[in-house]
Short mmCIF file of C-alpha atoms in Angstrom, two decimals:
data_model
loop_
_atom_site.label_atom_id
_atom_site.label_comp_id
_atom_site.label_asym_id
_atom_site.label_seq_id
_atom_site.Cartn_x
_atom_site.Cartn_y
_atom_site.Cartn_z
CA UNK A 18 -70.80 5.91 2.34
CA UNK A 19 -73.74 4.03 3.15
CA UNK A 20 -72.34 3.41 6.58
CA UNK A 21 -71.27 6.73 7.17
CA UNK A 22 -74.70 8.53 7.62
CA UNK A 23 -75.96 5.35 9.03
CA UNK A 24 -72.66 6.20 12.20
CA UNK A 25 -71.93 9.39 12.45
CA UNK A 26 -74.26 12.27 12.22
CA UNK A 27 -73.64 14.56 9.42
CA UNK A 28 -71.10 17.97 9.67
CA UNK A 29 -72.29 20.99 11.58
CA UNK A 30 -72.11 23.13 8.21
CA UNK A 31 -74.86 20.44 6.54
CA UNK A 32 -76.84 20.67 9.73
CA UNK A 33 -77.28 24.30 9.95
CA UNK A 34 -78.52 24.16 6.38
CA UNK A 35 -81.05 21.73 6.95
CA UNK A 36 -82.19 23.25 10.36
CA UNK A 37 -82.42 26.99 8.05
CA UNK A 38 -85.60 25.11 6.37
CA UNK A 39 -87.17 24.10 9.66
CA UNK A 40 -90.46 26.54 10.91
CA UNK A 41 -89.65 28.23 14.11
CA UNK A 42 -92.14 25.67 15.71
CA UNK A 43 -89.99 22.46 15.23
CA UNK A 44 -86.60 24.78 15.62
CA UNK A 45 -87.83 25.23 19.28
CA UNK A 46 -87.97 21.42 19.98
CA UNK A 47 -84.67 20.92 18.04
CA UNK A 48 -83.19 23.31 20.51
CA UNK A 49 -83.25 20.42 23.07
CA UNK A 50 -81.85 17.77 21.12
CA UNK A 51 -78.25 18.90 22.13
CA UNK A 52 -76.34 21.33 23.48
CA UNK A 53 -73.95 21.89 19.94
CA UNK A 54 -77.69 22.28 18.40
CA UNK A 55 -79.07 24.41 21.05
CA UNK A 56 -75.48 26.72 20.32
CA UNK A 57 -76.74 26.92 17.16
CA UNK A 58 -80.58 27.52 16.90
CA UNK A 59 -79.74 30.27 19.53
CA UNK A 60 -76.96 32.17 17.73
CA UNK A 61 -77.84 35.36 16.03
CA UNK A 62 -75.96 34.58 12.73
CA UNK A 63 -78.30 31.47 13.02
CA UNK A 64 -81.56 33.89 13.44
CA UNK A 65 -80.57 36.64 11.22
CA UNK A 66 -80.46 33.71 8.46
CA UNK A 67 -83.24 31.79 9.48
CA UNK A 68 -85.33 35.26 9.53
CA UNK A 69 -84.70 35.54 6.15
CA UNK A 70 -84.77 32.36 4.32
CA UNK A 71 -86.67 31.78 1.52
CA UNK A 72 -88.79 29.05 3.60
CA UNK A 73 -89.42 31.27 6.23
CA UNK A 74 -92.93 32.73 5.44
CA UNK A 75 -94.73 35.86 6.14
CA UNK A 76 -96.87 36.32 8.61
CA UNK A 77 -99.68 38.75 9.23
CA UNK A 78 -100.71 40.08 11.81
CA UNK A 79 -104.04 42.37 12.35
CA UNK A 80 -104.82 44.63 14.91
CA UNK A 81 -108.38 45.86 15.36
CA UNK A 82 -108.51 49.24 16.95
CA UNK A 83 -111.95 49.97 18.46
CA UNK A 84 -111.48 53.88 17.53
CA UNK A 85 -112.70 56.09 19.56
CA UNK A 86 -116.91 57.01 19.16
CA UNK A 87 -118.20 60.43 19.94
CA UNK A 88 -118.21 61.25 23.55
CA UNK A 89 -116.60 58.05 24.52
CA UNK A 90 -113.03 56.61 25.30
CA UNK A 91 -112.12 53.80 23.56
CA UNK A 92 -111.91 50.60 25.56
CA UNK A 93 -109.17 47.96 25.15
CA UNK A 94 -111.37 45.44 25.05
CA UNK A 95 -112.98 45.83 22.10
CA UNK A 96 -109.23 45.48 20.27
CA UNK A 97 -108.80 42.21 19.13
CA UNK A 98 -105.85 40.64 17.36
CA UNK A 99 -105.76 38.02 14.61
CA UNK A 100 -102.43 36.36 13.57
CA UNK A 101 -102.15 34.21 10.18
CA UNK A 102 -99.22 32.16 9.70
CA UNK A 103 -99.69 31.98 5.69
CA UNK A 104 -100.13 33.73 2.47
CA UNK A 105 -103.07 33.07 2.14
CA UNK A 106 -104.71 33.97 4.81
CA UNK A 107 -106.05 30.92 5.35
CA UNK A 108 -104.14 29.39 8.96
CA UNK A 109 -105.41 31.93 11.32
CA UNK A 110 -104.43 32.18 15.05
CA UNK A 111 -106.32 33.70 17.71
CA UNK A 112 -103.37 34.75 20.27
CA UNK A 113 -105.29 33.37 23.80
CA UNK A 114 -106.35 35.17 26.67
CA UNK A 115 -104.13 33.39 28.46
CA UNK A 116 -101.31 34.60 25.73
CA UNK A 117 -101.94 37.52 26.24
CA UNK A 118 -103.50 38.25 29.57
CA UNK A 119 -104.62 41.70 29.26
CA UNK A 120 -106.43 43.95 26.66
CA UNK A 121 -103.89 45.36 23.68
CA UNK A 122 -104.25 49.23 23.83
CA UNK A 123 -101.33 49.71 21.66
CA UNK A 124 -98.84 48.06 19.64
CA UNK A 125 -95.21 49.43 18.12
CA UNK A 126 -93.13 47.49 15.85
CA UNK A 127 -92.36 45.08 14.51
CA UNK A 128 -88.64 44.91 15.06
CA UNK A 129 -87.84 41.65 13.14
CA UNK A 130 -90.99 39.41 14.44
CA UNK A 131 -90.93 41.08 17.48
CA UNK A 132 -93.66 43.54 18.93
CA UNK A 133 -93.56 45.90 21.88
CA UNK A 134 -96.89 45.74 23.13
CA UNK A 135 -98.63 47.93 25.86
CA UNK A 136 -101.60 46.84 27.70
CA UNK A 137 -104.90 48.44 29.24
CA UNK A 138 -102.99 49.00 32.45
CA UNK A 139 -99.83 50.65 30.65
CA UNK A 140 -97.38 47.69 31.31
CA UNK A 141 -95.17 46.95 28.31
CA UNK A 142 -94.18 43.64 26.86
CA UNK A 143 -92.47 42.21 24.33
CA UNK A 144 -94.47 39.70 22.06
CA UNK A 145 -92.28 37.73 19.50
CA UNK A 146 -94.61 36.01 17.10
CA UNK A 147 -92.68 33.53 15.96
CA UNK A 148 -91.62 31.89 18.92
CA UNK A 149 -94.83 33.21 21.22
CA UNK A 150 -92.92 34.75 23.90
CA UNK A 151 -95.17 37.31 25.53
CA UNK A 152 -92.57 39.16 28.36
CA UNK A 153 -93.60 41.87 30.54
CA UNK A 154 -91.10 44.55 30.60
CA UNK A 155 -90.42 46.90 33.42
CA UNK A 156 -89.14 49.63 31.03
CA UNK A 157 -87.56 52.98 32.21
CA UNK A 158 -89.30 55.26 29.10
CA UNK A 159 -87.06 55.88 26.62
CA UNK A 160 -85.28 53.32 26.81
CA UNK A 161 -83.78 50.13 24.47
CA UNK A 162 -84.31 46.48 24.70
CA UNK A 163 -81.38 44.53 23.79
CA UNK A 164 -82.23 40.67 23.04
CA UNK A 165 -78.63 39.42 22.80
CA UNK A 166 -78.08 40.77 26.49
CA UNK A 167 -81.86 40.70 27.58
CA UNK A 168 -81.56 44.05 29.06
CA UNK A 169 -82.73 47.42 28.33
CA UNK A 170 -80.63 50.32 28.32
CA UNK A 171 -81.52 54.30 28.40
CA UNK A 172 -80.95 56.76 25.83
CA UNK A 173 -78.44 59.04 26.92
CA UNK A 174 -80.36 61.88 24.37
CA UNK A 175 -83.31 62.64 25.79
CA UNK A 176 -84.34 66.05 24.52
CA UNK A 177 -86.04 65.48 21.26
CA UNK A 178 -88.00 63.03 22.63
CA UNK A 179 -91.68 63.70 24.08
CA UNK A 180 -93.38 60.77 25.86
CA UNK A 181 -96.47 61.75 24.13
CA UNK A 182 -94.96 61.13 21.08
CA UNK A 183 -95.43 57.25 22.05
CA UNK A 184 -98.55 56.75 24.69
CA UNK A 185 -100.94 59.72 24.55
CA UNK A 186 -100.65 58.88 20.12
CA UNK A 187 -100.91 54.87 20.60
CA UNK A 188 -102.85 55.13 17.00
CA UNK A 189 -99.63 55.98 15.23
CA UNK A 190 -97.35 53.32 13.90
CA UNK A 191 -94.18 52.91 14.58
CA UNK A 192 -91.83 51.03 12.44
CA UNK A 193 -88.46 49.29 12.08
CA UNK A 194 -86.01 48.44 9.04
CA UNK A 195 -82.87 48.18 8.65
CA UNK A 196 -81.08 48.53 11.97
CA UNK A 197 -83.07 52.63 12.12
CA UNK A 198 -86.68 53.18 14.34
CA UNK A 199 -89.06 55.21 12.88
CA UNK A 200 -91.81 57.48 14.47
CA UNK A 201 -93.98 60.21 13.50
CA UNK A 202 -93.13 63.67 15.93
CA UNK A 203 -95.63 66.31 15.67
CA UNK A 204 -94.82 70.42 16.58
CA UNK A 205 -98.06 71.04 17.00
CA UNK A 206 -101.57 70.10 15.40
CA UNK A 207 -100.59 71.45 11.86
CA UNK A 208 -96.69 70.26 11.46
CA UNK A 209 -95.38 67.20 12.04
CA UNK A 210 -92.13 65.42 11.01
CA UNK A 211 -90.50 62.22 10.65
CA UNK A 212 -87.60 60.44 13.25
CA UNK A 213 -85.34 58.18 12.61
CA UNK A 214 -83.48 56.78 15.63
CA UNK A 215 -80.42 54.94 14.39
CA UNK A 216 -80.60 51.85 17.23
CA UNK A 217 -76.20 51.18 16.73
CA UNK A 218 -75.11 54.78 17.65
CA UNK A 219 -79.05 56.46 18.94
CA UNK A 220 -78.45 59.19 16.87
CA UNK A 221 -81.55 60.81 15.39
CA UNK A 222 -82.44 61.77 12.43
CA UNK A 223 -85.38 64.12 11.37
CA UNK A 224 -87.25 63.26 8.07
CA UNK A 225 -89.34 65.81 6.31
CA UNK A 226 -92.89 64.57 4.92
CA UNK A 227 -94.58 65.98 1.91
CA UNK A 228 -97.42 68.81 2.84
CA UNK A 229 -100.21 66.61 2.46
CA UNK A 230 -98.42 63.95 5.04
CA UNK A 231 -97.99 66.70 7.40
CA UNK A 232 -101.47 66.86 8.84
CA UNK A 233 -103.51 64.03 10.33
CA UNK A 234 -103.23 61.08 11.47
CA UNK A 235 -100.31 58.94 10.04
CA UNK A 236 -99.08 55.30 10.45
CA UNK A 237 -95.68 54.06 9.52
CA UNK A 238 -95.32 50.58 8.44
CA UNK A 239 -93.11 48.49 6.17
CA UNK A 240 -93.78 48.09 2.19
CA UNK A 241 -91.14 46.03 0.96
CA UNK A 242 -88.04 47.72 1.48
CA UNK A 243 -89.45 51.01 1.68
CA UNK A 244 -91.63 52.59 4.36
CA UNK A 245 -95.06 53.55 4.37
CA UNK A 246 -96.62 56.88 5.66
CA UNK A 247 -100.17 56.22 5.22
CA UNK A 248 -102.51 59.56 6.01
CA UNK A 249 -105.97 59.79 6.90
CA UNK A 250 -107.66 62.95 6.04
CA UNK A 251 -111.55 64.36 6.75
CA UNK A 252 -110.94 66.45 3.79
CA UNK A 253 -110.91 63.89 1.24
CA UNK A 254 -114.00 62.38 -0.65
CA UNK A 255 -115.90 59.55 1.22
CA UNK A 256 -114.80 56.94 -0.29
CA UNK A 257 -112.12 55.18 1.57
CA UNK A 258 -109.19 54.77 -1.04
CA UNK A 259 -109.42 58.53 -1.70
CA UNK A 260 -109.42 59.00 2.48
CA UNK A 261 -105.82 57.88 2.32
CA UNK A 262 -102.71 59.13 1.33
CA UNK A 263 -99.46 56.88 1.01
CA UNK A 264 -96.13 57.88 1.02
CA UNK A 265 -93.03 55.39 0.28
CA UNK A 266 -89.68 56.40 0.62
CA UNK A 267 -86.48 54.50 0.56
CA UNK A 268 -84.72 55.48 3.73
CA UNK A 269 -81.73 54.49 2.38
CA UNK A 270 -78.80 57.01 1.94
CA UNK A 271 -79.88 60.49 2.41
CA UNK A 272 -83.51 59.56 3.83
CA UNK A 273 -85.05 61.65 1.13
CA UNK A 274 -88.34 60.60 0.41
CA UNK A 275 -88.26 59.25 -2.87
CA UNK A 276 -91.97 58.98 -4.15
CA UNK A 277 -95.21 60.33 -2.74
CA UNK A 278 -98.05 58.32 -4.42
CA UNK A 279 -101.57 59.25 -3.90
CA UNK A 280 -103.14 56.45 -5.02
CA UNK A 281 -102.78 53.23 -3.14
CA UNK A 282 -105.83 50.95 -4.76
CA UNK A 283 -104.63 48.12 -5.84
CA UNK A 284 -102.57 47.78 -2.34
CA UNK A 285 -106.14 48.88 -0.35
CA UNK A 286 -108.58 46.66 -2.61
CA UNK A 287 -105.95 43.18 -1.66
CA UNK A 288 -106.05 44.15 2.20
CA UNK A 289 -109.91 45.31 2.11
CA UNK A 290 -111.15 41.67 1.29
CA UNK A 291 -108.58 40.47 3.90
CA UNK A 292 -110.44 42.52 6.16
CA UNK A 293 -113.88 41.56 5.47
CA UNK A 294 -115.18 40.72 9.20
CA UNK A 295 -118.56 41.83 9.27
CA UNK A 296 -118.83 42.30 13.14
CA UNK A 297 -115.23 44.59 13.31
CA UNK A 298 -115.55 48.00 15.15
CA UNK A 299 -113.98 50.80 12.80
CA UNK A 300 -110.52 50.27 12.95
CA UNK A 301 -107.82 47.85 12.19
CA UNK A 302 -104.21 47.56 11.10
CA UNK A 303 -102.60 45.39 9.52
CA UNK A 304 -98.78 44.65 9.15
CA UNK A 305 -97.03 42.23 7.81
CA UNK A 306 -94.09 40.73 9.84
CA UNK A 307 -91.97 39.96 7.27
CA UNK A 308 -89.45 42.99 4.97
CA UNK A 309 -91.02 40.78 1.89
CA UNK A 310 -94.12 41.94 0.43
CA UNK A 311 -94.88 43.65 3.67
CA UNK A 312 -98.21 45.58 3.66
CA UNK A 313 -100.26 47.42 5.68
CA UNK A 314 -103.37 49.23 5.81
CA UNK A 315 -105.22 51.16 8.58
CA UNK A 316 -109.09 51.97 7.48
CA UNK A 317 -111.64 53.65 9.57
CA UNK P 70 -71.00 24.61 -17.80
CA UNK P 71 -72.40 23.49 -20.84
CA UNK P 72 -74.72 25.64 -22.34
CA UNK P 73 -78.27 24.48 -22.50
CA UNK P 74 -78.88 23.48 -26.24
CA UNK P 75 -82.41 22.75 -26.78
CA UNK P 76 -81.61 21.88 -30.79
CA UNK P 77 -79.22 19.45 -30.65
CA UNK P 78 -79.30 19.12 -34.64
CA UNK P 79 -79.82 22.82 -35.40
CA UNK P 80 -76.88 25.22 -37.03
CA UNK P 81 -76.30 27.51 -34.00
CA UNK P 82 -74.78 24.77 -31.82
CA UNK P 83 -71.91 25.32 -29.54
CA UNK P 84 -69.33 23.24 -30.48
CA UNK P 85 -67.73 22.88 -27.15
CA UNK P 86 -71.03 21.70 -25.74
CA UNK P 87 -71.58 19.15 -28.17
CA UNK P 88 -67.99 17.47 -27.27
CA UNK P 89 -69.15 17.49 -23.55
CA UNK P 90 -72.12 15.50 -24.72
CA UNK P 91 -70.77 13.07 -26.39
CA UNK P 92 -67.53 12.31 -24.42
CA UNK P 93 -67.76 10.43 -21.66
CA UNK P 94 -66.18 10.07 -17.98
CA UNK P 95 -65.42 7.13 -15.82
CA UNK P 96 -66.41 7.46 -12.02
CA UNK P 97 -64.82 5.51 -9.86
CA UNK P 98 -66.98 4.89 -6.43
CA UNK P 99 -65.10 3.98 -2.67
CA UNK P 100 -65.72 0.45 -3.36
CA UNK P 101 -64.43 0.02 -6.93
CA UNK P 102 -67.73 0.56 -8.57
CA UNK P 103 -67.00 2.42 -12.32
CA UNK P 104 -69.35 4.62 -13.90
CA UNK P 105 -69.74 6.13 -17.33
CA UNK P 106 -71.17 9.16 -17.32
CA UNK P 107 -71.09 12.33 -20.33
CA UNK P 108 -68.88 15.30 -19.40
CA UNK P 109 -72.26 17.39 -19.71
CA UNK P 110 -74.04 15.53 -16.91
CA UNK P 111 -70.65 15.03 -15.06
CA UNK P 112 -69.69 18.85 -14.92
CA UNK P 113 -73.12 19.80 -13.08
CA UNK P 114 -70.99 18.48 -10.24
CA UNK P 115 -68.66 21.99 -9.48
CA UNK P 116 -66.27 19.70 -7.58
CA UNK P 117 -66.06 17.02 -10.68
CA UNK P 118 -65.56 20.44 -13.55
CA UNK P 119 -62.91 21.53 -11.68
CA UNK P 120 -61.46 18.52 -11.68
CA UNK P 121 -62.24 18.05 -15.47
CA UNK P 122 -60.79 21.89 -16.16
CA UNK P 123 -57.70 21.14 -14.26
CA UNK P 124 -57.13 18.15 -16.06
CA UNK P 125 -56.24 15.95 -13.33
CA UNK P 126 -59.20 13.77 -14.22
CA UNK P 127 -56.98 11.34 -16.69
CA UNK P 128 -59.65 8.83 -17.61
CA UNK P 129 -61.44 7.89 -14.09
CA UNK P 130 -62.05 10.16 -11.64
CA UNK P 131 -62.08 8.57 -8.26
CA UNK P 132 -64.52 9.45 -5.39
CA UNK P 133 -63.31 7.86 -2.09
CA UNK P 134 -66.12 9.58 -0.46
CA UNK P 135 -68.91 8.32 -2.09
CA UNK P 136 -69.75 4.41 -1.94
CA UNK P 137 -71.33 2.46 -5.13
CA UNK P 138 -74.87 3.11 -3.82
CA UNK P 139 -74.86 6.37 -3.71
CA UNK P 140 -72.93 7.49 -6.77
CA UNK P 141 -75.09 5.38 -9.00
CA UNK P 142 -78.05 7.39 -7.54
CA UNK P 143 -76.50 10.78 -7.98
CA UNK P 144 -75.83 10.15 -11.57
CA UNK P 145 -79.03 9.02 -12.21
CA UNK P 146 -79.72 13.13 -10.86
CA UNK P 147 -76.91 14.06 -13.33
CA UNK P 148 -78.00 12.46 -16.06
CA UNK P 149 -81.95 13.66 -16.05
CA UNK P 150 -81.16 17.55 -14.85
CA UNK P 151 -78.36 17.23 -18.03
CA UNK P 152 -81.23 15.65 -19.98
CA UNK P 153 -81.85 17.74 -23.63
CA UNK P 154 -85.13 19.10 -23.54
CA UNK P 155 -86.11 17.99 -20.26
CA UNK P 156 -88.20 21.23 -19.05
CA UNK P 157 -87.94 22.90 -15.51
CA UNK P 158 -91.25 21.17 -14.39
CA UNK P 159 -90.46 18.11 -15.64
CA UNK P 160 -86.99 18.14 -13.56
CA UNK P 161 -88.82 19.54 -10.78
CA UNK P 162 -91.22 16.61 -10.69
CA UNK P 163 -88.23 14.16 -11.39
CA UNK P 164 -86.68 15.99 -8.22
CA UNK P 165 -89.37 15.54 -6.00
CA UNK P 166 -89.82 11.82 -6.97
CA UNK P 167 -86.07 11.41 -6.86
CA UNK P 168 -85.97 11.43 -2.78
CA UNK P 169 -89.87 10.82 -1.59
CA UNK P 170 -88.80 7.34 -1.79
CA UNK P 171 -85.30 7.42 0.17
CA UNK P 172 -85.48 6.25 3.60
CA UNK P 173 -83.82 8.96 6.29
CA UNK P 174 -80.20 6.65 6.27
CA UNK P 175 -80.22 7.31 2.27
CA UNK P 176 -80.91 10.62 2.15
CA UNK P 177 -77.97 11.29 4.54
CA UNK P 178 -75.69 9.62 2.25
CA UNK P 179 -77.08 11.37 -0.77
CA UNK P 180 -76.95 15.28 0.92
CA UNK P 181 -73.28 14.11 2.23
CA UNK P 182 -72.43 13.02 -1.51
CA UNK P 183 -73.81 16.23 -2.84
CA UNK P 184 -71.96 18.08 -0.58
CA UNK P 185 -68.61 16.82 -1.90
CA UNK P 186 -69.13 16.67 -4.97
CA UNK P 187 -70.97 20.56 -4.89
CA UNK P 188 -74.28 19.68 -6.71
CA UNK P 189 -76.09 22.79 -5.57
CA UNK P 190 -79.60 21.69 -6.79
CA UNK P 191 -79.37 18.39 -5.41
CA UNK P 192 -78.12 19.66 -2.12
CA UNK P 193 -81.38 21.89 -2.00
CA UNK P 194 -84.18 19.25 -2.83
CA UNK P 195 -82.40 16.29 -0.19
CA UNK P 196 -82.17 18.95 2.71
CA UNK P 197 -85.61 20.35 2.47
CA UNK P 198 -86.37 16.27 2.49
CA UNK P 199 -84.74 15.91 5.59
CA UNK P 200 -86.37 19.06 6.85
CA UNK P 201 -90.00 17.61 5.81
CA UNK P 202 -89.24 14.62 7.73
CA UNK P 203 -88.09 16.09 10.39
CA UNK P 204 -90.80 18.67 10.87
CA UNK P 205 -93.33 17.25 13.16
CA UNK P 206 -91.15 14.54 14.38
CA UNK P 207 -90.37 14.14 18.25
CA UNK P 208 -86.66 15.34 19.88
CA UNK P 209 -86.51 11.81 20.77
CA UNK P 210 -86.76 10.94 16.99
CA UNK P 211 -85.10 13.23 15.48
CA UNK P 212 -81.69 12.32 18.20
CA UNK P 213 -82.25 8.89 17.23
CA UNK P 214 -82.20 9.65 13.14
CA UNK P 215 -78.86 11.25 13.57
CA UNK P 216 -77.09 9.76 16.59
CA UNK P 217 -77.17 12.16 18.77
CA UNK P 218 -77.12 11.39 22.42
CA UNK P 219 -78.70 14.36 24.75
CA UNK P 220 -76.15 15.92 27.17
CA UNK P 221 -78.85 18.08 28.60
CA UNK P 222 -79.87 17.04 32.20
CA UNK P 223 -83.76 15.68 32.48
CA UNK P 224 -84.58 19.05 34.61
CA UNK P 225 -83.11 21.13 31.58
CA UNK P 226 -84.79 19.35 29.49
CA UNK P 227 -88.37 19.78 31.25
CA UNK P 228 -87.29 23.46 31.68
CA UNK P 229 -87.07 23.68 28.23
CA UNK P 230 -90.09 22.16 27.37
CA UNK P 231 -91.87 23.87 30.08
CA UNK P 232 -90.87 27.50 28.20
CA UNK P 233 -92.41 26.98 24.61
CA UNK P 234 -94.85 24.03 25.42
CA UNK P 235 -96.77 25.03 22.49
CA UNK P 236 -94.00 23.78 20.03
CA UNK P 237 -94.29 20.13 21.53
CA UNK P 238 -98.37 19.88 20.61
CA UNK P 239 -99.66 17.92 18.10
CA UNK P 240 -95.83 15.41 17.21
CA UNK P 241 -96.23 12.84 15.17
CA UNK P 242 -95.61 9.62 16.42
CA UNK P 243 -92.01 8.29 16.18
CA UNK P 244 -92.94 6.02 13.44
CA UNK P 245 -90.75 6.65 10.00
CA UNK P 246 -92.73 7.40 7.00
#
């Protein structure tokens, strides 16, 4: 045996395995060792796997919304993004100008570690974290991107969709699990509802939220295998745990919600002292990239 | 499997386990090397307990994959991880001292011999070794380590390169740890 490693490289079935624990960073260079290797970093059995491996870590990404100040429009430039590549906060990466070449007025996602980003001068772009891509889109609205095909395709149901629902209400999160797209649609300033968008078939599904959820501002986001509505109200007391309301529901089955929970402090307190940045404007969001202990938080 | 027994001389123990312990098994390695090893450690191998359980194992059991080298190193893996009262952090420190000192050739033979004989936990610990290696190393490294020859043209190759040139800052140099 001692000769055969020493020949022959090893069987593709041992390969893949070993490639599953590389980071996404050295998986990029492997791509160009050959073309059987290239075939196989690129196949989406291969990233589906990798995505979730064990090894494969979660990322976090914040988003610091300059919110709007009395009087004034908020300006894209004042958002700023910060991306850490470990639990513990403690490898941070400041996405460069040059990344990203213009000002971040909104962000939707994230679909696996991909983002759908729109800039100060409303062009959309993808952003995949992992591997850095940043790819200006020219998007028909309504419309889905395909990676396997690199194409985006419109919805044939158009009608219970309201492009304010997306740009005029960048502030509310949009989220993805399991193969369905959520986002919040509002009736008018007192009701609002939830949608699901199955992405196989682009049927839609409309999700009820409890009373208090109905009102406000709300963010979707991902909490494990659950999603989060997360409320802000005015009529709450000051301080800002009690501001919020949380919402997780399995949107499994019969996308019921399962559990409304009004207290979300020992999920705030973790991503408050994450937060700390003494020179932030008023807003920022958080979300984790990853289904695993996936968090978020929006304060103001 | 054997059932771990943590009192070896205690009343509760499982009869069949203690058999496994104390009878032994005869490897037999490509080159005519012969090993004793107990049925307990043996059996950790899922390829070498179904050989054991079908009863085709009649005395030696011979691995024609797996050269002298490498089988005596793979029972010395079968023999701690079958170990009474060796805890999970002392196994997981014998692990990680068990391949930080294979060169890259080694631990090729090693995850190939695993692989045959279906040692799960082995498996696990010499790929992620290979992976470490391999992390920051160069594509010219890394085709070199296991003889691969590029059929990409040079332009594809810059193309490629070109596309995510982030991923090629800060390589190590080519020289094995």
């Amino acid at each position: 045996m001692d000769t055969i490693g020493k020949q022959y490289s090893l069987p593709e079935d041992i390969i893949i395995d070993i490639l599953l624990v590389l980071p996404v960073k050295s998986l990029l260079r492997c791509e160009s060792v050959c073309k059987q290797w290239y075939a196989i970093i690129g196949s989406s059995m291969f990233i589906n796997k990798h995505f979730h491996h064990e090894s494969n870590h979660t990322r976090l990404l914040i988003f610091r919304r300059h919110n709007h100040s009395l009087g004034k429009p908020s300006d894209p430039e004042d958002n700023t993004f910060a991306l850490f590549l470990d639990e513990a906060l403690q490898i941070r990466e400041q996405p460069k100008k040059s990344h990203i070449p213009y000002a971040i007025r909104s962000l939707h996602g994230p679909c696996k570690d991909v983002f759908c980003i729109r800039n100060s001068n409303h062009q959309l772009a993808l952003w995949n974290t992992a591997t850095r891509r940043f790819d200006y889109a020219r998007v028909p609205q309504f419309s889905i991107y395909t990676s396997k095909t690199d194409s985006w395709r419109c919805f044939e149901n158009k009608t219970i969709l309201d492009v304010h629902d997306f740009v005029a209400d960048p502030e509310h999160g949009t989220t993805f699990l399991n193969g369905f797209y959520y986002w919040r649609k509002r009736i008018d300033l007192r009701e609002s509802f939830l949608l699901a968008l199955d992405m196989h078939n682009e049927v839609f599904q409309e999700i009820q939220l409890p009373c208090s959820l109905r009102r406000g501002t709300i963010n979707l986001h991902l909490c494990n295998e659950s999603i989060v509505a997360f409320g802000r109200f005015g009529e709450f007391e000051s301080k800002v745990p009690n501001r919020h309301q949380l919402c997780l529901f399995k949107p499994a089955a019969a996308l019921q919600i399962a559990a409304a929970a009004t207290t979300a402090r020992p999920l705030l307190s973790k991503l408050i002292i994450a937060l700390q940045n003494p020179s932030s404007p008023s807003a920022a969001q958080i979300r984790r990239l990853k289904r695993r202990r996936t968090l978020f938080l929006h304060v103001s | 499997m054997a059932r771990k027994n943590r009192n070896p001389v205690g009343k509760n123990v499982d009869p069949e386990a203690q058999k496994k312990k104390t009878r032994t098994l005869t490897l037999k390695s490509s080159d005519g090397q012969e090993f004793s090893i107990s049925e307990s450690a043996a059996v950790l191998s899922i390829a070498i307990e179904n050989m054991v359980e079908d009863d085709c194992a009649g005395g030696v059991i011979p691995l024609p994959l797996v050269d002298g080298g490498t089988l005596a190193r793979v029972i010395t893996y079968l023999n701690k991880h079958a170990e009474d009262g060796a805890s999970d952090e002392e196994k997981r420190k014998f692990d990680e001292e068990f391949v930080s000192g294979m060169e890259m050739g080694v631990l090729f033979d090693v995850v190939l011999a695993a692989n045959y004989l279906d040692i799960r936990g082995l498996l696990r610990e010499v790929r992620r070794r290979i992976a470490d290696r391999m992390k920051n190393k160069s594509v010219e490294w890394v085709r070199k380590t296991f003889h691969i020859e590029s059929d990409f043209t040079p332009e594809e190759e810059e193309q490629m390169k070109k596309e995510f040139a982030w991923a090629w800052e800060g390589v190590d140099s080519d020289v094995d740890d």
